[in-house]
Amino acid sequence: MKEIDWIKRLEQLFFSAVHVRQYSSKPGEIQRRTWNKFALCRVIAGRGTLTINDVVHTVSQEEWFLLKPGMRVELQAYTEAPVRYQIILFSCVALTRSQHNWHTLMFDFPVTGKLHMSSNTSDIHELMDELVYGKRPTASPLNLRRKYLMHQLLIQLMNQVKQAAPPVAGMDLALEYLKNHYTKDVRIEQMAQMAGLSLNHFTRTFKRQLHMTPMEYVQKQRMAKAKQLLFSSDKIKSIAEQVGYRDEHYFSRVFKKNEGIAPTLYMKKKVDRIATTYYGLDDYVITLGLTPVSALSYDQRVIHPVAVPALQAHRHHGIMLNSFDENYDRLRTMKPDLIITSDRLEPNQALHHIAPTAMLEHTNHFDDRLLYMADIMGRTEQAERWIEEHAGLSQLLRGRLQSRWGKQRVMFLRVTSTFYRMYGRNSQTGALLYDDLGFHLPYQFPEKQWAVEMQFNAIRLYEADHIFVMVDPTAEARAQLRQLQSSAEWLALKAVQEGHVYNAEDIFFKTLGPTGRIWAMKYVAEQLGITAR
């Protein structure tokens, strides 16, 4: 994020809650928890380690940590003294304004985890002291004052962090190097030198902090990365090289010793607990004959979600993730072997700490995606069966629609709280309407554009014979729909006058998966009086 961008976004923060806490960890005690709010922590005494999403940091007096919701943390104090620390728990969003409406956005700080500060931090400590101890008298209500101080503290903190350099020595530097270079030839002597310790002292300290030797840590990271790369078309030799093994046969022996199965068979024989974290990916897994342990629910994003029996039966065996909450604690309890996510989501390191995570590039070409996944997972027969069914249904419905209606232009319109969006050929609904069913784009719609956003008075530019309307489940979106439906521009449309306006239901999301795509093809055809029977 550019400096001007994140400074501006910091100034737009709105705080809904600020709570101050003080804690102490007994010598040798381990404290574990997952935060569901943002947490700013200042260490005031003691030494130990803080593990954040499996990344270990050293802890000492006057060090700062910024944790975001969903981070899994484990604090362990060294045996000689307790660790005392202060925490401010807070909830915040960024407020933005477009036209006459205010909107809230999730905020992501430019830096989280251990904050490497510059030396000039007296102003920051004074703000923290006032928040914790309330030293300065004020006539303002305490809660409002806390929110104001918290806002100022975070702005100054982020500025100091930006100016600070990373550590040049110590265990943190060695751990950071290992985390980023485990695929390289790692020399323990070099790590000890980075930490400023003797070889024996470094090895003992490392094992005390991570409960494993440095080489065991390196091997663990390599195996996790290998399991992620096995969900690809890469050859074993290439995967071995990518995780730091020059000899693919040695890599295979190490992998089998750790996992109990050869890497060539891992995806086909051992991976059966697959989690998915984006719309439609669970559908792919189900279509290939497996049952995912998680799926991302879109129920809160549509007015009336419609169940597809072929998919619904599998969802009783897993959990439904909330699309408005990125807390993956429940997913961790499912103990997946593999997580499949999409490049339409922001990368989330928390997933990698739960299970090997494969990110798939979004596509509307289901044939290629299914065959790609099927080849890796040994499910080619199931993929070919869907491809055959899809091609046959497409041919049948296109023929019947053409015979009944002739050449028809179809519009897919989404009504949101702030705009109207019409989707083109290069979208999931475009693949359904224009590729599968053979309809044509609305008049004057740009052929290569995936979508067009407009105000209601521009809808006359895009004439169509049929209109499918999706409305977001908010009061503002419903008001936008009423404004559209009462406008002269809407009432003048051919499709409106002839009664060819249909409820799109939830086909916008269903078309992201293969089985849902089959259902959506039949649904659209039925609205126009055509069945597949």
C-alpha positions as CSV (number, residue, x, y, z in Angstrom):
1,M,0.0,0.0,0.0
2,K,1.4,3.4,-0.9
3,E,2.3,5.7,2.0
4,I,-0.3,8.3,1.1
5,D,-3.0,5.6,0.7
6,W,-2.5,4.0,4.1
7,I,-2.1,7.3,6.0
8,K,-5.4,8.5,4.4
9,R,-7.1,5.2,5.4
10,L,-5.8,5.5,9.0
11,E,-7.4,8.9,9.2
12,Q,-10.7,7.4,8.1
13,L,-10.8,4.9,10.9
14,F,-14.0,4.7,13.0
15,F,-13.7,2.9,16.4
16,S,-16.8,1.0,17.7
17,A,-15.0,-0.4,20.8
18,V,-11.8,0.1,22.8
19,H,-11.0,-2.0,25.9
20,V,-7.8,-1.8,28.0
21,R,-6.5,-4.9,29.7
22,Q,-3.3,-5.9,31.8
23,Y,-2.1,-9.4,32.0
24,S,0.8,-11.4,33.5
25,S,2.2,-14.8,32.4
26,K,3.8,-17.0,35.0
27,P,7.4,-18.3,34.4
28,G,7.3,-21.2,32.1
29,E,3.5,-20.9,31.5
30,I,2.1,-21.2,28.0
31,Q,-1.0,-19.0,27.2
32,R,-2.9,-19.8,24.0
33,R,-5.8,-17.9,22.3
34,T,-7.2,-16.6,19.1
35,W,-8.2,-12.9,19.1
36,N,-11.6,-12.0,17.6
37,K,-10.7,-8.2,17.7
38,F,-7.7,-6.2,16.9
39,A,-5.2,-6.2,19.7
40,L,-2.3,-3.8,20.4
41,C,0.2,-5.2,23.0
42,R,3.0,-3.5,24.9
43,V,5.4,-5.7,26.9
44,I,6.3,-4.0,30.2
45,A,8.4,-6.7,31.8
46,G,9.9,-10.1,31.4
47,R,11.2,-12.2,28.5
48,G,9.8,-15.1,26.4
49,T,8.4,-16.0,23.0
50,L,5.2,-15.1,21.2
51,T,4.2,-17.4,18.4
52,I,1.8,-15.8,15.9
53,N,0.3,-18.2,13.4
54,D,3.2,-20.6,13.9
55,V,5.8,-17.8,13.4
56,V,8.0,-17.4,16.6
57,H,9.1,-14.0,17.9
58,T,11.2,-13.2,20.9
59,V,9.5,-11.0,23.6
60,S,11.2,-8.5,25.9
61,Q,10.4,-5.2,27.7
62,E,9.0,-2.3,25.7
63,E,8.4,-4.4,22.6
64,W,5.1,-3.9,20.7
65,F,2.8,-6.3,18.8
66,L,-0.2,-5.6,16.6
67,L,-2.6,-8.5,16.2
68,K,-5.5,-8.7,13.8
69,P,-8.7,-10.8,14.2
70,G,-8.2,-14.5,13.6
71,M,-4.5,-14.5,14.5
72,R,-3.6,-17.6,16.7
73,V,-1.1,-16.6,19.4
74,E,0.9,-18.6,22.0
75,L,2.9,-16.8,24.7
76,Q,5.5,-18.6,26.7
77,A,7.5,-16.8,29.5
78,Y,11.0,-17.9,30.2
79,T,11.5,-19.6,33.5
80,E,13.3,-16.8,35.3
81,A,10.5,-14.2,35.5
82,P,6.9,-13.6,34.4
83,V,6.0,-11.6,31.3
84,R,3.8,-8.7,32.1
85,Y,2.0,-6.9,29.2
86,Q,-0.8,-4.5,28.4
87,I,-3.3,-5.0,25.7
88,I,-5.8,-2.7,24.0
89,L,-8.6,-4.6,22.3
90,F,-10.4,-2.6,19.6
91,S,-12.8,-2.9,16.8
92,C,-12.6,-0.5,13.8
93,V,-13.6,0.0,10.2
94,A,-12.7,2.5,7.5
95,L,-15.4,5.0,6.6
96,T,-15.6,6.1,3.0
97,R,-18.1,8.2,1.1
98,S,-19.4,7.9,-2.4
99,Q,-22.0,10.4,-3.7
100,H,-24.4,10.8,-0.8
101,N,-23.8,7.6,1.0
102,W,-21.3,6.5,3.7
103,H,-19.8,3.0,3.5
104,T,-17.8,0.9,5.9
105,L,-14.8,-1.2,4.7
106,M,-12.7,-3.8,6.6
107,F,-9.4,-2.3,7.6
108,D,-6.0,-4.0,7.1
109,F,-3.1,-2.4,8.8
110,P,0.1,-2.1,6.6
111,V,2.1,-3.9,9.3
112,T,1.0,-6.6,11.9
113,G,2.9,-9.0,14.2
114,K,6.0,-7.7,15.9
115,L,6.5,-4.0,15.3
116,H,10.1,-3.0,14.8
117,M,10.2,0.6,16.2
118,S,12.6,3.5,15.8
119,S,14.2,4.7,19.0
120,N,12.2,7.9,19.3
121,T,9.0,6.4,20.8
122,S,8.4,8.7,23.9
123,D,5.2,10.2,22.4
124,I,3.8,6.7,21.7
125,H,4.6,5.5,25.3
126,E,2.9,8.6,26.7
127,L,-0.3,7.9,24.7
128,M,-0.3,4.3,25.8
129,D,0.2,5.3,29.4
130,E,-2.8,7.7,29.2
131,L,-4.9,4.9,27.7
132,V,-3.9,2.4,30.4
133,Y,-3.6,4.6,33.5
134,G,-5.7,7.6,32.5
135,K,-3.1,10.0,34.0
136,R,-4.3,13.2,32.3
137,P,-7.6,14.6,33.6
138,T,-10.2,15.3,31.0
139,A,-13.8,16.6,30.8
140,S,-14.5,14.3,27.9
141,P,-16.5,11.1,28.4
142,L,-14.0,8.2,29.1
143,N,-15.1,6.1,26.1
144,L,-14.9,8.9,23.6
145,R,-11.5,9.9,25.0
146,R,-10.2,6.4,24.7
147,K,-11.3,6.1,21.0
148,Y,-9.6,9.5,20.2
149,L,-6.4,8.4,22.0
150,M,-6.4,5.0,20.3
151,H,-6.8,6.7,16.9
152,Q,-3.8,9.0,17.6
153,L,-1.7,6.1,19.0
154,L,-2.2,4.0,15.9
155,I,-1.4,6.8,13.5
156,Q,1.8,7.6,15.3
157,L,2.7,3.9,15.7
158,M,2.3,3.2,12.0
159,N,4.5,6.2,11.2
160,Q,7.2,5.0,13.6
161,V,7.0,1.4,12.3
162,K,7.4,2.6,8.7
163,Q,10.5,4.6,9.6
164,A,12.1,1.8,11.7
165,A,14.6,-0.7,10.3
166,P,14.3,-4.5,10.9
167,P,16.6,-6.0,13.5
168,V,20.2,-6.5,12.5
169,A,21.0,-9.3,15.0
170,G,19.3,-11.6,17.5
171,M,17.1,-14.6,17.4
172,D,14.4,-12.7,15.6
173,L,16.7,-12.2,12.6
174,A,17.7,-15.8,12.5
175,L,14.0,-16.9,12.7
176,E,13.0,-14.5,10.0
177,Y,15.8,-15.7,7.8
178,L,14.8,-19.4,8.3
179,K,11.2,-18.6,7.6
180,N,12.0,-17.0,4.2
181,H,15.0,-19.2,3.2
182,Y,14.1,-22.8,4.3
183,T,14.2,-23.9,0.6
184,K,17.9,-22.9,0.4
185,D,21.0,-24.7,1.8
186,V,20.8,-23.6,5.5
187,R,23.9,-23.7,7.7
188,I,23.2,-23.7,11.4
189,E,26.6,-21.9,12.0
190,Q,25.3,-19.0,9.9
191,M,22.0,-18.9,11.9
192,A,24.0,-18.9,15.2
193,Q,26.1,-16.0,13.9
194,M,23.0,-14.0,12.9
195,A,21.6,-14.5,16.4
196,G,24.9,-13.5,18.0
197,L,25.1,-16.8,19.9
198,S,27.5,-19.8,20.0
199,L,26.4,-22.8,18.0
200,N,25.4,-24.8,21.1
201,H,23.6,-21.9,22.7
202,F,21.7,-21.1,19.5
203,T,20.6,-24.8,19.1
204,R,19.4,-25.0,22.8
205,T,17.6,-21.6,22.5
206,F,16.0,-22.6,19.2
207,K,14.7,-25.9,20.7
208,R,13.4,-24.2,23.8
209,Q,11.4,-21.7,21.7
210,L,10.1,-23.9,18.9
211,H,10.3,-27.4,20.6
212,M,12.3,-28.8,17.6
213,T,15.8,-28.5,16.3
214,P,16.7,-26.0,13.5
215,M,16.9,-28.8,10.9
216,E,13.6,-30.3,12.0
217,Y,12.0,-26.9,11.5
218,V,13.5,-26.6,8.0
219,Q,12.2,-30.1,7.1
220,K,8.8,-29.3,8.5
221,Q,8.5,-26.2,6.4
222,R,9.7,-28.0,3.3
223,M,7.2,-30.8,3.7
224,A,4.3,-28.3,4.1
225,K,5.3,-26.5,1.0
226,A,5.7,-29.8,-0.9
227,K,2.1,-30.8,0.0
228,Q,0.9,-27.5,-1.3
229,L,2.8,-27.9,-4.6
230,L,1.6,-31.4,-5.1
231,F,-1.8,-29.9,-5.9
232,S,-0.5,-28.8,-9.3
233,S,0.7,-30.3,-12.5
234,D,4.4,-29.9,-11.6
235,K,6.6,-32.9,-11.9
236,I,8.1,-34.4,-8.7
237,K,11.6,-33.3,-9.8
238,S,10.4,-29.7,-10.0
239,I,8.6,-29.9,-6.7
240,A,11.7,-31.3,-5.0
241,E,13.9,-28.5,-6.4
242,Q,11.3,-25.8,-5.3
243,V,11.5,-27.0,-1.7
244,G,15.2,-27.3,-1.5
245,Y,16.1,-30.9,-2.6
246,R,18.4,-31.4,-5.6
247,D,17.8,-35.1,-5.7
248,E,14.1,-36.0,-6.4
249,H,14.7,-39.6,-5.1
250,Y,16.0,-38.3,-1.8
251,F,13.1,-35.9,-1.6
252,S,10.7,-38.8,-2.2
253,R,12.3,-40.9,0.6
254,V,12.1,-38.0,3.1
255,F,8.5,-37.3,2.1
256,K,7.4,-40.9,2.5
257,K,9.2,-41.1,5.9
258,N,7.3,-38.0,7.1
259,E,3.9,-38.7,5.5
260,G,3.8,-42.5,5.2
261,I,3.1,-42.4,1.5
262,A,5.0,-41.5,-1.7
263,P,4.5,-38.0,-3.0
264,T,3.2,-39.3,-6.3
265,L,0.3,-41.0,-4.5
266,Y,-0.3,-38.3,-1.8
267,M,-3.1,-36.4,-3.5
268,K,-4.8,-39.5,-4.9
269,K,-4.7,-41.7,-1.8
270,K,-4.2,-39.6,1.4
271,V,-6.0,-36.2,0.8
272,D,-9.7,-36.7,1.5
273,R,-10.4,-33.9,3.9
274,I,-10.5,-30.9,1.6
275,A,-11.6,-27.5,2.7
276,T,-12.7,-24.8,0.3
277,T,-12.9,-21.0,1.1
278,Y,-14.5,-19.4,-1.9
279,Y,-17.8,-19.7,-3.6
280,G,-18.2,-22.6,-5.9
281,L,-15.0,-24.4,-5.0
282,D,-16.9,-26.8,-2.8
283,D,-19.1,-27.6,-5.9
284,Y,-15.9,-28.6,-7.8
285,V,-14.9,-31.0,-5.0
286,I,-18.4,-32.5,-4.8
287,T,-18.7,-32.9,-8.6
288,L,-15.5,-34.9,-8.4
289,G,-17.1,-37.3,-6.0
290,L,-15.6,-36.0,-2.7
291,T,-17.2,-34.3,0.3
292,P,-15.5,-31.0,1.3
293,V,-15.1,-30.2,5.0
294,S,-15.9,-26.5,4.5
295,A,-17.6,-24.2,2.0
296,L,-18.0,-20.4,1.9
297,S,-21.7,-19.5,2.4
298,Y,-23.3,-16.8,0.2
299,D,-26.7,-17.0,2.1
300,Q,-26.1,-13.5,3.5
301,R,-25.5,-12.1,0.1
302,V,-28.8,-13.0,-1.6
303,I,-32.4,-12.5,-0.6
304,H,-33.6,-16.1,-1.2
305,P,-30.9,-18.8,-1.4
306,V,-32.2,-21.9,-3.2
307,A,-30.8,-25.3,-2.2
308,V,-29.5,-27.7,-4.8
309,P,-30.1,-31.3,-3.5
310,A,-26.9,-32.7,-5.0
311,L,-24.9,-30.1,-3.2
312,Q,-26.9,-29.7,0.0
313,A,-26.5,-33.4,1.0
314,H,-22.7,-32.9,1.2
315,R,-22.8,-29.7,3.2
316,H,-24.2,-31.4,6.3
317,H,-20.8,-33.1,6.7
318,G,-18.8,-29.9,6.9
319,I,-19.0,-26.3,8.1
320,M,-20.2,-23.2,6.3
321,L,-17.8,-20.3,6.5
322,N,-19.2,-16.8,7.0
323,S,-18.3,-14.5,4.0
324,F,-18.3,-11.5,6.3
325,D,-15.9,-13.0,8.9
326,E,-12.4,-14.2,8.1
327,N,-12.0,-16.0,11.5
328,Y,-10.9,-19.5,10.6
329,D,-11.0,-21.0,14.1
330,R,-13.8,-23.4,13.1
331,L,-12.0,-24.4,10.0
332,R,-9.0,-25.4,12.1
333,T,-11.2,-27.8,14.1
334,M,-12.0,-29.7,10.9
335,K,-8.3,-30.6,10.5
336,P,-8.3,-30.5,6.7
337,D,-5.5,-32.2,4.7
338,L,-5.7,-29.5,2.0
339,I,-7.3,-26.0,1.6
340,I,-8.3,-24.8,-1.8
341,T,-8.8,-21.1,-2.2
342,S,-9.2,-18.6,-5.0
343,D,-7.2,-15.7,-6.3
344,R,-10.4,-13.6,-6.0
345,L,-9.6,-13.5,-2.2
346,E,-6.8,-11.6,-0.7
347,P,-4.0,-14.0,0.3
348,N,-4.4,-15.0,4.0
349,Q,-1.4,-16.5,5.7
350,A,-3.6,-17.9,8.5
351,L,-4.8,-20.6,6.0
352,H,-1.3,-21.9,5.5
353,H,-0.9,-22.4,9.2
354,I,-4.0,-24.7,9.2
355,A,-3.1,-26.9,6.2
356,P,-1.3,-26.8,2.9
357,T,-3.2,-24.2,0.8
358,A,-3.5,-24.1,-3.0
359,M,-4.7,-20.9,-4.7
360,L,-6.6,-21.5,-7.9
361,E,-6.9,-18.9,-10.6
362,H,-10.5,-17.9,-11.3
363,T,-11.9,-19.2,-14.6
364,N,-15.3,-19.5,-16.2
365,H,-14.1,-22.5,-18.3
366,F,-15.1,-25.4,-16.1
367,D,-14.0,-28.1,-18.5
368,D,-10.3,-27.2,-18.1
369,R,-10.6,-26.6,-14.4
370,L,-12.3,-29.9,-13.6
371,L,-9.9,-31.9,-15.7
372,Y,-6.9,-30.1,-14.1
373,M,-8.2,-31.0,-10.6
374,A,-9.3,-34.5,-11.6
375,D,-5.9,-35.4,-12.9
376,I,-4.2,-34.4,-9.7
377,M,-6.7,-36.1,-7.5
378,G,-7.3,-39.3,-9.6
379,R,-10.9,-38.3,-10.5
380,T,-10.8,-38.1,-14.3
381,E,-13.9,-40.3,-14.7
382,Q,-16.1,-38.0,-12.6
383,A,-14.8,-34.9,-14.5
384,E,-15.5,-36.5,-17.9
385,R,-19.0,-37.5,-16.8
386,W,-19.8,-33.8,-15.9
387,I,-18.3,-32.5,-19.1
388,E,-20.5,-34.9,-21.1
389,E,-23.6,-34.0,-19.2
390,H,-22.9,-30.3,-19.5
391,A,-22.3,-30.4,-23.3
392,G,-25.5,-32.5,-23.9
393,L,-27.7,-30.2,-21.8
394,S,-26.2,-27.1,-23.5
395,Q,-26.9,-28.5,-27.0
396,L,-30.5,-29.5,-26.0
397,L,-31.5,-26.2,-24.3
398,R,-29.9,-24.0,-27.0
399,G,-31.8,-25.9,-29.7
400,R,-35.2,-25.6,-27.9
401,L,-34.6,-22.0,-27.0
402,Q,-33.8,-21.2,-30.6
403,S,-36.8,-23.0,-31.9
404,R,-39.2,-21.2,-29.5
405,W,-37.7,-17.7,-29.4
406,G,-35.2,-17.3,-32.2
407,K,-32.4,-14.8,-31.7
408,Q,-32.8,-13.3,-28.2
409,R,-30.8,-10.6,-26.3
410,V,-30.6,-11.2,-22.5
411,M,-29.5,-8.9,-19.7
412,F,-28.3,-9.9,-16.3
413,L,-28.7,-6.9,-14.0
414,R,-27.5,-6.6,-10.4
415,V,-29.0,-3.9,-8.2
416,T,-26.7,-2.8,-5.3
417,S,-27.1,-0.1,-2.7
418,T,-25.1,2.4,-4.8
419,F,-25.2,1.3,-8.5
420,Y,-26.7,-0.9,-11.1
421,R,-24.3,-3.4,-12.7
422,M,-24.9,-5.3,-16.0
423,Y,-22.7,-8.3,-16.6
424,G,-21.1,-9.2,-19.9
425,R,-19.7,-12.3,-21.6
426,N,-16.5,-12.5,-19.5
427,S,-18.3,-13.2,-16.3
428,Q,-19.8,-16.3,-14.7
429,T,-23.3,-15.2,-15.7
430,G,-22.0,-14.4,-19.2
431,A,-20.7,-18.0,-19.5
432,L,-24.1,-19.3,-18.5
433,L,-26.3,-17.0,-20.7
434,Y,-24.1,-16.5,-23.8
435,D,-22.0,-19.6,-24.0
436,D,-24.1,-22.4,-22.5
437,L,-27.6,-21.1,-23.6
438,G,-26.6,-19.2,-26.8
439,F,-28.3,-15.9,-26.0
440,H,-26.9,-12.6,-27.2
441,L,-25.6,-9.6,-25.3
442,P,-27.9,-6.6,-24.8
443,Y,-27.9,-4.1,-27.6
444,Q,-24.7,-1.9,-27.6
445,F,-23.1,-3.8,-24.7
446,P,-19.3,-3.7,-25.2
447,E,-18.3,-7.2,-26.4
448,K,-15.1,-7.6,-24.4
449,Q,-16.2,-5.9,-21.2
450,W,-17.0,-8.1,-18.2
451,A,-19.4,-5.6,-16.7
452,V,-20.8,-2.1,-16.9
453,E,-21.9,0.1,-14.0
454,M,-24.5,2.8,-14.6
455,Q,-27.2,4.9,-13.1
456,F,-30.8,3.9,-13.9
457,N,-31.3,6.6,-16.5
458,A,-28.7,4.9,-18.8
459,I,-30.4,1.5,-19.0
460,R,-32.2,2.5,-22.2
461,L,-28.8,2.3,-24.0
462,Y,-28.8,-1.5,-23.5
463,E,-32.0,-2.9,-24.9
464,A,-32.7,-6.6,-24.3
465,D,-35.6,-9.1,-24.9
466,H,-35.3,-10.6,-21.5
467,I,-33.9,-9.3,-18.2
468,F,-32.8,-11.3,-15.1
469,V,-32.6,-9.1,-12.0
470,M,-30.6,-9.8,-8.9
471,V,-31.1,-7.5,-5.9
472,D,-28.6,-7.3,-3.0
473,P,-30.2,-8.1,0.4
474,T,-30.1,-4.6,1.8
475,A,-32.7,-1.9,2.4
476,E,-30.7,0.5,0.2
477,A,-30.6,-2.0,-2.7
478,R,-34.4,-2.5,-2.5
479,A,-34.8,1.2,-2.6
480,Q,-32.7,1.4,-5.6
481,L,-34.8,-1.3,-7.3
482,R,-38.0,0.7,-6.5
483,Q,-36.5,3.8,-8.0
484,L,-35.6,1.9,-11.1
485,Q,-39.0,0.2,-11.5
486,S,-40.8,3.5,-11.2
487,S,-38.6,5.3,-13.8
488,A,-39.7,6.1,-17.3
489,E,-36.5,4.6,-18.7
490,W,-37.3,1.2,-17.1
491,L,-41.0,1.3,-18.1
492,A,-40.0,2.0,-21.7
493,L,-37.9,-1.2,-22.0
494,K,-39.2,-3.9,-24.4
495,A,-38.6,-6.7,-21.9
496,V,-40.6,-4.8,-19.2
497,Q,-43.5,-4.0,-21.5
498,E,-43.7,-7.7,-22.6
499,G,-43.4,-9.1,-19.1
500,H,-40.0,-10.7,-19.7
501,V,-38.4,-9.7,-16.4
502,Y,-37.3,-12.6,-14.1
503,N,-36.0,-13.1,-10.6
504,A,-32.4,-14.2,-11.0
505,E,-32.6,-15.9,-7.6
506,D,-29.0,-16.9,-6.6
507,I,-27.7,-18.0,-10.0
508,F,-25.0,-15.3,-9.7
509,F,-23.3,-17.5,-7.1
510,K,-24.5,-20.9,-8.3
511,T,-22.8,-20.5,-11.7
512,L,-19.4,-20.4,-9.9
513,G,-19.5,-24.2,-9.6
514,P,-20.1,-27.1,-12.1
515,T,-23.2,-28.7,-10.4
516,G,-24.7,-25.2,-9.7
517,R,-24.1,-24.3,-13.4
518,I,-26.2,-27.3,-14.5
519,W,-29.0,-26.2,-12.1
520,A,-28.8,-22.5,-13.4
521,M,-29.0,-23.6,-17.0
522,K,-32.2,-25.4,-16.3
523,Y,-33.6,-22.6,-14.2
524,V,-33.0,-19.9,-16.8
525,A,-34.5,-22.1,-19.6
526,E,-37.6,-22.7,-17.4
527,Q,-38.2,-19.0,-17.0
528,L,-38.6,-18.8,-20.7
529,G,-40.9,-21.8,-20.8
530,I,-38.3,-24.5,-21.9
531,T,-37.6,-27.7,-19.9
532,A,-34.9,-30.3,-20.3
533,R,-37.3,-33.2,-20.0
